Coordinates of C-alpha atoms in Angstrom, one line a residue:
M312 CA -13.5 72.0 57.5
S313 CA -11.8 69.2 55.7
I314 CA -9.5 69.9 52.8
E315 CA -12.1 68.3 50.3
Q316 CA -14.8 70.8 51.7
H317 CA -12.3 73.8 51.4
I318 CA -11.5 72.8 47.8
A319 CA -15.2 72.4 46.9
Q320 CA -16.0 75.8 48.4
S321 CA -13.2 77.7 47.2
G322 CA -13.3 76.4 43.6
E323 CA -9.6 75.3 43.7
L324 CA -8.6 72.3 41.9
A325 CA -6.9 69.4 43.7
W326 CA -4.0 68.4 41.5
V327 CA -2.5 65.0 41.8
K328 CA 0.7 63.4 40.3
S329 CA 1.3 59.9 39.5
S330 CA 3.0 57.6 42.3
Y331 CA 5.3 56.6 39.5
S332 CA 6.7 60.2 39.3
G333 CA 10.0 60.6 41.0
T334 CA 11.4 63.5 43.1
N335 CA 14.2 64.2 40.6
G336 CA 12.3 66.7 38.5
G337 CA 11.6 64.4 35.6
D338 CA 8.9 64.8 33.1
C339 CA 5.7 64.7 34.9
V340 CA 2.1 65.8 34.5
E341 CA -0.5 66.6 37.1
V342 CA -4.2 65.9 36.8
A343 CA -7.2 67.5 38.3
T344 CA -11.0 66.8 37.9
A345 CA -13.4 69.6 37.5
P346 CA -17.2 69.4 36.7
G347 CA -17.3 67.6 33.4
T348 CA -13.6 67.9 32.6
V349 CA -10.3 66.6 33.5
R350 CA -7.4 69.2 33.6
V351 CA -3.8 68.3 32.8
R352 CA -0.8 70.5 33.4
D353 CA 3.0 70.3 33.6
S354 CA 4.1 69.5 37.2
K355 CA 7.1 71.9 36.7
A356 CA 5.0 74.8 35.5
Q357 CA 2.1 74.8 38.0
T358 CA 1.1 78.4 37.2
G359 CA 1.2 77.8 33.5
A360 CA -1.6 76.8 31.2
A361 CA -3.6 73.5 31.7
L362 CA -5.4 71.6 29.1
A363 CA -9.0 70.6 29.7
F364 CA -10.6 67.5 28.3
P365 CA -14.2 66.2 28.4
R366 CA -14.3 63.3 30.8
E367 CA -15.2 60.9 28.2
Q368 CA -12.2 61.9 26.0
W369 CA -9.8 61.5 28.8
A370 CA -11.3 58.2 29.7
A371 CA -10.8 57.0 26.0
F372 CA -7.2 58.4 26.0
T373 CA -6.2 56.5 29.2
I374 CA -7.7 53.3 27.9
Y375 CA -5.8 53.7 24.7
V376 CA -2.5 54.3 26.6
C377 CA -3.0 51.3 28.8
E378 CA -3.9 49.0 26.0
T379 CA -1.0 50.1 23.7
A380 CA 1.7 50.5 26.3
V381 CA 5.0 48.7 25.4

């Protein structure tokens, strides 16, 4: 069984962190996709709460951030 199959069967989320995140414990978020939503959590509080956004809202947010980044 591949890791993707295990995740799909167990209902676990596959959290990913930006490649721009360092290993020095800085301010980072992790993102995971679930059916119809994108989940976001603090990488330092992995057992804490996660925010859930509809995919369309997450896409609009990331486009806005990319377009307005300084």
